[in-house]
């Protein structure tokens, strides 16, 4: 039967079908990669379970249960859009970042690499200094998702990223120490910025507002957020809704080198 179908299909049509299948596979793979490490992955599992149960009840003839699961599928789309708005926003922003700038941007990448290394060194050195002296800090490294709305909540700085300036901003009782500092590809954009708090109930009670703010921003953007605890002096890193604590400065430098600005940014 399959041979008969293939015999009646032209080579061009067969190639189009194969490309169609590969494209669907690629989109599903990218979607799962995007959702990995977020509550969206649990959503995918839940959808598969609901669809499986619907097929099962329909197969054995349970009309009432089949009807119930049909309604769950029908109205579940609206519920998903409301409950998982951060994940959907993140997916749309990822699609919006797809670009061809790498074709025309070779020199820019080389310059950006040098700038990135200098900024990472400044951030790591200042984090080490503040951790040793129990100075609380919240440093945001902008990746590909724009952070303009959070920059507007703070005080504009637009200054070169240096170890000394970062430390000075977070010194207790100074005007800009309370809140987050946001750094983009080549400068400190703003300080004393307000970040959204995470409503994740699984976070340990030992973490305070600073860490909840770091986790909250990481749940809705792809930024990397560094939190230095003034109580313990430990360095924590948040990205993609995951909080990892007790980083050494060497580990922090390696992490930033591997995960900060690994995708092409749009030239402003």
CSV table of C-alpha atoms in Angstrom, one decimal:
chain,number,residue,atom,x,y,z
A,1,UNK,CA,0.0,0.0,0.0
A,2,UNK,CA,2.8,2.4,0.9
A,3,UNK,CA,4.7,1.4,-2.3
A,4,UNK,CA,1.6,2.2,-4.4
A,5,UNK,CA,1.3,5.6,-2.8
A,6,UNK,CA,5.0,6.4,-3.4
A,7,UNK,CA,4.7,5.3,-7.0
A,8,UNK,CA,2.1,7.9,-7.6
A,9,UNK,CA,4.0,10.7,-6.0
A,10,UNK,CA,6.4,12.8,-7.9
A,11,UNK,CA,10.0,13.4,-6.7
A,12,UNK,CA,9.3,17.1,-6.0
A,13,UNK,CA,6.2,16.3,-4.0
A,14,UNK,CA,8.1,13.7,-2.0
A,15,UNK,CA,10.9,16.2,-1.2
A,16,UNK,CA,8.3,18.8,-0.1
A,17,UNK,CA,6.8,16.2,2.3
A,18,UNK,CA,10.2,15.3,3.7
A,19,UNK,CA,11.0,19.0,4.3
A,20,UNK,CA,7.6,19.5,5.9
A,21,UNK,CA,8.3,16.6,8.3
A,22,UNK,CA,11.8,17.9,9.1
A,23,UNK,CA,10.5,21.4,9.7
A,24,UNK,CA,7.8,20.2,12.1
A,25,UNK,CA,10.5,18.1,13.9
A,26,UNK,CA,12.8,21.1,14.2
A,27,UNK,CA,10.0,23.4,15.5
A,28,UNK,CA,9.1,20.8,18.2
A,29,UNK,CA,12.7,20.4,19.2
A,30,UNK,CA,13.3,24.1,19.5
A,31,UNK,CA,10.0,24.5,21.5
A,32,UNK,CA,11.1,21.7,23.9
A,33,UNK,CA,14.5,23.2,24.2
A,34,UNK,CA,13.0,26.6,25.0
A,35,UNK,CA,10.7,25.1,27.7
A,36,UNK,CA,13.4,23.0,29.3
A,37,UNK,CA,13.9,23.9,32.9
A,38,UNK,CA,10.7,25.9,33.1
A,39,UNK,CA,7.2,25.0,34.3
A,40,UNK,CA,6.2,24.9,30.6
A,41,UNK,CA,7.8,21.5,30.4
A,42,UNK,CA,5.2,20.3,33.0
A,43,UNK,CA,2.5,21.8,30.8
A,44,UNK,CA,3.7,19.7,27.8
A,45,UNK,CA,3.5,16.5,29.9
A,46,UNK,CA,0.1,17.4,31.2
A,47,UNK,CA,-1.2,18.0,27.6
A,48,UNK,CA,0.1,14.6,26.5
A,49,UNK,CA,-1.6,12.9,29.4
A,50,UNK,CA,-4.9,14.7,28.7
A,51,UNK,CA,-4.8,13.8,25.0
A,52,UNK,CA,-3.8,10.2,25.9
A,53,UNK,CA,-6.8,9.8,28.3
A,54,UNK,CA,-9.2,11.3,25.8
A,55,UNK,CA,-8.1,8.8,23.1
A,56,UNK,CA,-8.3,6.0,25.7
A,57,UNK,CA,-11.8,6.8,26.9
A,58,UNK,CA,-13.1,7.4,23.4
A,59,UNK,CA,-11.7,4.0,22.3
A,60,UNK,CA,-13.4,2.0,25.1
A,61,UNK,CA,-16.7,3.9,24.7
A,62,UNK,CA,-16.8,6.1,27.8
A,63,UNK,CA,-18.9,8.9,26.3
A,64,UNK,CA,-19.2,11.0,29.4
A,65,UNK,CA,-15.5,11.0,30.2
A,66,UNK,CA,-14.7,11.6,26.5
A,67,UNK,CA,-17.0,14.7,26.6
A,68,UNK,CA,-15.3,16.0,29.7
A,69,UNK,CA,-11.9,15.7,28.3
A,70,UNK,CA,-13.0,17.3,25.0
A,71,UNK,CA,-14.2,20.3,27.1
A,72,UNK,CA,-10.8,20.3,29.0
A,73,UNK,CA,-9.0,20.5,25.6
A,74,UNK,CA,-11.3,23.2,24.2
A,75,UNK,CA,-11.2,25.5,27.2
A,76,UNK,CA,-7.7,24.6,28.3
A,77,UNK,CA,-6.2,26.7,25.5
A,78,UNK,CA,-7.5,29.9,27.2
A,79,UNK,CA,-6.3,28.7,30.6
A,80,UNK,CA,-2.8,27.9,29.2
A,81,UNK,CA,-2.6,31.4,27.7
A,82,UNK,CA,-3.4,33.0,31.1
A,83,UNK,CA,-1.4,30.7,33.4
A,84,UNK,CA,1.7,30.3,31.2
A,85,UNK,CA,1.9,33.9,29.9
A,86,UNK,CA,5.6,34.2,30.9
A,87,UNK,CA,6.6,31.1,28.9
A,88,UNK,CA,4.5,32.2,25.9
A,89,UNK,CA,6.1,35.6,26.0
A,90,UNK,CA,9.5,34.1,26.2
A,91,UNK,CA,8.8,31.9,23.2
A,92,UNK,CA,7.5,34.8,21.1
A,93,UNK,CA,10.6,36.9,22.1
A,94,UNK,CA,12.8,34.0,21.0
A,95,UNK,CA,11.1,33.9,17.6
A,96,UNK,CA,11.6,37.7,17.3
A,97,UNK,CA,15.3,37.3,17.9
A,98,UNK,CA,15.8,35.1,14.8
A,99,UNK,CA,17.8,37.2,12.4
A,100,UNK,CA,20.5,37.2,9.7
A,101,UNK,CA,22.8,39.7,11.3
A,102,UNK,CA,25.6,37.1,11.7
A,103,UNK,CA,26.0,37.2,7.9
A,104,UNK,CA,27.0,40.9,7.9
A,105,UNK,CA,28.3,41.2,11.4
A,106,UNK,CA,31.7,39.5,11.6
A,107,UNK,CA,33.7,42.6,12.8
A,108,UNK,CA,31.1,43.5,15.3
A,109,UNK,CA,31.3,40.0,16.9
A,110,UNK,CA,35.1,40.4,17.4
A,111,UNK,CA,34.7,43.7,19.0
A,112,UNK,CA,31.8,42.5,21.1
A,113,UNK,CA,33.9,39.5,22.3
A,114,UNK,CA,36.6,41.7,23.7
A,115,UNK,CA,34.0,44.0,25.4
A,116,UNK,CA,32.2,40.9,26.9
A,117,UNK,CA,35.4,39.6,28.4
A,118,UNK,CA,36.2,43.0,30.0
A,119,UNK,CA,32.7,43.3,31.4
A,120,UNK,CA,32.7,39.7,32.8
A,121,UNK,CA,36.0,40.4,34.6
A,122,UNK,CA,34.6,43.6,36.1
A,123,UNK,CA,31.5,41.8,37.3
A,124,UNK,CA,33.4,38.8,38.7
A,125,UNK,CA,35.9,41.0,40.5
A,126,UNK,CA,33.3,43.2,42.0
A,127,UNK,CA,31.2,40.2,43.1
A,128,UNK,CA,34.2,38.7,44.8
A,129,UNK,CA,34.9,42.0,46.7
A,130,UNK,CA,31.2,42.4,47.8
A,131,UNK,CA,30.8,38.7,48.8
A,132,UNK,CA,33.9,38.9,51.1
A,133,UNK,CA,32.6,42.1,52.7
A,134,UNK,CA,28.9,40.9,52.9
A,135,UNK,CA,27.7,43.7,50.7
A,136,UNK,CA,24.3,42.8,49.1
A,137,UNK,CA,24.1,43.2,45.3
A,138,UNK,CA,21.8,42.4,42.4
A,139,UNK,CA,23.4,42.6,39.0
A,140,UNK,CA,21.5,41.9,35.8
A,141,UNK,CA,23.3,41.0,32.6
A,142,UNK,CA,21.0,41.7,29.6
A,143,UNK,CA,21.0,38.9,27.1
A,144,UNK,CA,18.7,39.0,24.1
A,145,UNK,CA,15.4,40.0,25.7
A,146,UNK,CA,15.1,43.7,26.0
A,147,UNK,CA,14.9,45.1,29.6
A,148,UNK,CA,13.7,48.6,28.8
A,149,UNK,CA,10.7,48.5,31.1
A,150,UNK,CA,12.9,47.6,34.1
A,151,UNK,CA,15.6,50.2,33.1
A,152,UNK,CA,12.9,52.8,33.3
A,153,UNK,CA,12.0,51.8,36.8
A,154,UNK,CA,15.5,52.8,38.0
A,155,UNK,CA,18.0,55.6,37.6
A,156,UNK,CA,19.8,56.0,34.3
A,157,UNK,CA,23.6,55.6,34.5
A,158,UNK,CA,24.9,54.9,31.0
A,159,UNK,CA,28.5,54.5,32.2
A,160,UNK,CA,31.4,52.2,31.4
A,161,UNK,CA,31.4,48.9,33.3
A,162,UNK,CA,34.2,48.9,35.9
A,163,UNK,CA,34.9,47.0,39.0
A,164,UNK,CA,35.1,50.2,41.1
A,165,UNK,CA,31.8,51.7,39.8
A,166,UNK,CA,29.9,48.5,40.5
A,167,UNK,CA,31.2,48.3,44.1
A,168,UNK,CA,30.5,52.0,44.7
A,169,UNK,CA,26.9,51.7,43.6
A,170,UNK,CA,26.1,48.9,46.0
A,171,UNK,CA,27.9,50.4,49.0
A,172,UNK,CA,25.2,50.4,51.8
A,173,UNK,CA,23.3,53.7,52.4
A,174,UNK,CA,24.3,55.2,49.0
A,175,UNK,CA,21.4,56.5,46.8
A,176,UNK,CA,21.6,53.7,44.3
A,177,UNK,CA,22.4,50.7,46.4
A,178,UNK,CA,18.8,49.5,46.8
A,179,UNK,CA,17.6,47.6,43.7
A,180,UNK,CA,19.2,46.0,40.7
A,181,UNK,CA,21.9,47.2,38.3
A,182,UNK,CA,21.3,46.4,34.7
A,183,UNK,CA,24.2,45.9,32.3
A,184,UNK,CA,23.9,45.5,28.5
A,185,UNK,CA,26.5,44.7,25.9
A,186,UNK,CA,28.8,47.6,26.7
A,187,UNK,CA,27.6,49.8,29.6
A,188,UNK,CA,25.8,50.0,32.9
A,189,UNK,CA,22.4,51.1,31.7
A,190,UNK,CA,20.7,51.9,35.1
A,191,UNK,CA,20.8,51.2,38.8
A,192,UNK,CA,18.2,51.0,41.6
A,193,UNK,CA,15.9,49.1,39.2
A,194,UNK,CA,12.8,47.3,40.4
A,195,UNK,CA,12.4,43.7,39.4
A,196,UNK,CA,9.3,41.4,39.5
A,197,UNK,CA,9.2,39.0,42.5
A,198,UNK,CA,8.9,35.3,41.8
A,199,UNK,CA,5.7,33.6,43.1
A,200,UNK,CA,7.5,30.2,43.0
A,201,UNK,CA,6.6,28.5,46.3
A,202,UNK,CA,9.4,26.0,46.1
A,203,UNK,CA,12.1,28.5,46.7
A,204,UNK,CA,13.7,28.0,50.1
A,205,UNK,CA,12.5,30.3,52.9
A,206,UNK,CA,16.1,31.3,53.6
A,207,UNK,CA,16.1,33.4,50.4
A,208,UNK,CA,15.0,37.0,50.8
A,209,UNK,CA,13.5,39.6,48.5
A,210,UNK,CA,16.8,40.0,46.5
A,211,UNK,CA,16.9,36.4,45.4
A,212,UNK,CA,13.1,36.3,44.7
A,213,UNK,CA,13.5,39.4,42.5
A,214,UNK,CA,16.4,37.7,40.7
A,215,UNK,CA,14.4,34.5,40.1
A,216,UNK,CA,11.3,36.5,39.1
A,217,UNK,CA,13.2,38.3,36.3
A,218,UNK,CA,14.8,35.1,35.1
A,219,UNK,CA,11.3,33.6,34.7
A,220,UNK,CA,10.2,36.2,32.2
A,221,UNK,CA,13.4,37.0,30.4
A,222,UNK,CA,16.6,35.3,29.3
A,223,UNK,CA,18.8,37.6,31.4
A,224,UNK,CA,21.5,36.4,33.8
A,225,UNK,CA,21.0,37.7,37.3
A,226,UNK,CA,23.7,37.6,39.9
A,227,UNK,CA,22.7,38.0,43.6
A,228,UNK,CA,25.2,38.6,46.4
A,229,UNK,CA,23.8,37.8,49.8
A,230,UNK,CA,24.6,40.3,52.5
A,231,UNK,CA,23.7,37.7,55.2
A,232,UNK,CA,25.9,34.8,54.0
A,233,UNK,CA,28.2,36.4,51.5
A,234,UNK,CA,27.3,33.7,48.9
A,235,UNK,CA,27.0,34.4,45.2
A,236,UNK,CA,23.9,33.1,43.4
A,237,UNK,CA,23.0,33.0,39.7
A,238,UNK,CA,19.5,32.9,38.2
A,239,UNK,CA,18.7,32.1,34.6
A,240,UNK,CA,15.7,30.6,32.9
A,241,UNK,CA,13.8,30.3,36.1
A,242,UNK,CA,16.6,28.3,37.9
A,243,UNK,CA,18.4,29.6,40.9
A,244,UNK,CA,21.9,28.2,41.7
A,245,UNK,CA,23.7,29.3,44.8
A,246,UNK,CA,27.2,29.3,46.4
A,247,UNK,CA,29.2,30.1,43.2
A,248,UNK,CA,32.9,30.5,43.5
A,249,UNK,CA,34.3,33.4,41.4
A,250,UNK,CA,36.0,31.0,39.1
A,251,UNK,CA,32.7,29.1,38.5
A,252,UNK,CA,31.0,32.5,38.0
A,253,UNK,CA,33.5,33.6,35.4
A,254,UNK,CA,33.1,30.2,33.5
A,255,UNK,CA,29.3,30.4,33.7
A,256,UNK,CA,29.1,33.9,32.3
A,257,UNK,CA,31.6,33.1,29.5
A,258,UNK,CA,29.5,30.2,28.4
A,259,UNK,CA,26.0,31.6,28.9
A,260,UNK,CA,26.0,35.4,28.4
A,261,UNK,CA,25.3,36.7,24.9
A,262,UNK,CA,25.7,33.4,23.1
A,263,UNK,CA,23.1,34.3,20.6
A,264,UNK,CA,23.4,37.2,18.2
A,265,UNK,CA,22.0,40.6,19.4
A,266,UNK,CA,20.3,43.0,17.2
A,267,UNK,CA,22.6,46.0,16.5
A,268,UNK,CA,21.1,49.1,18.0
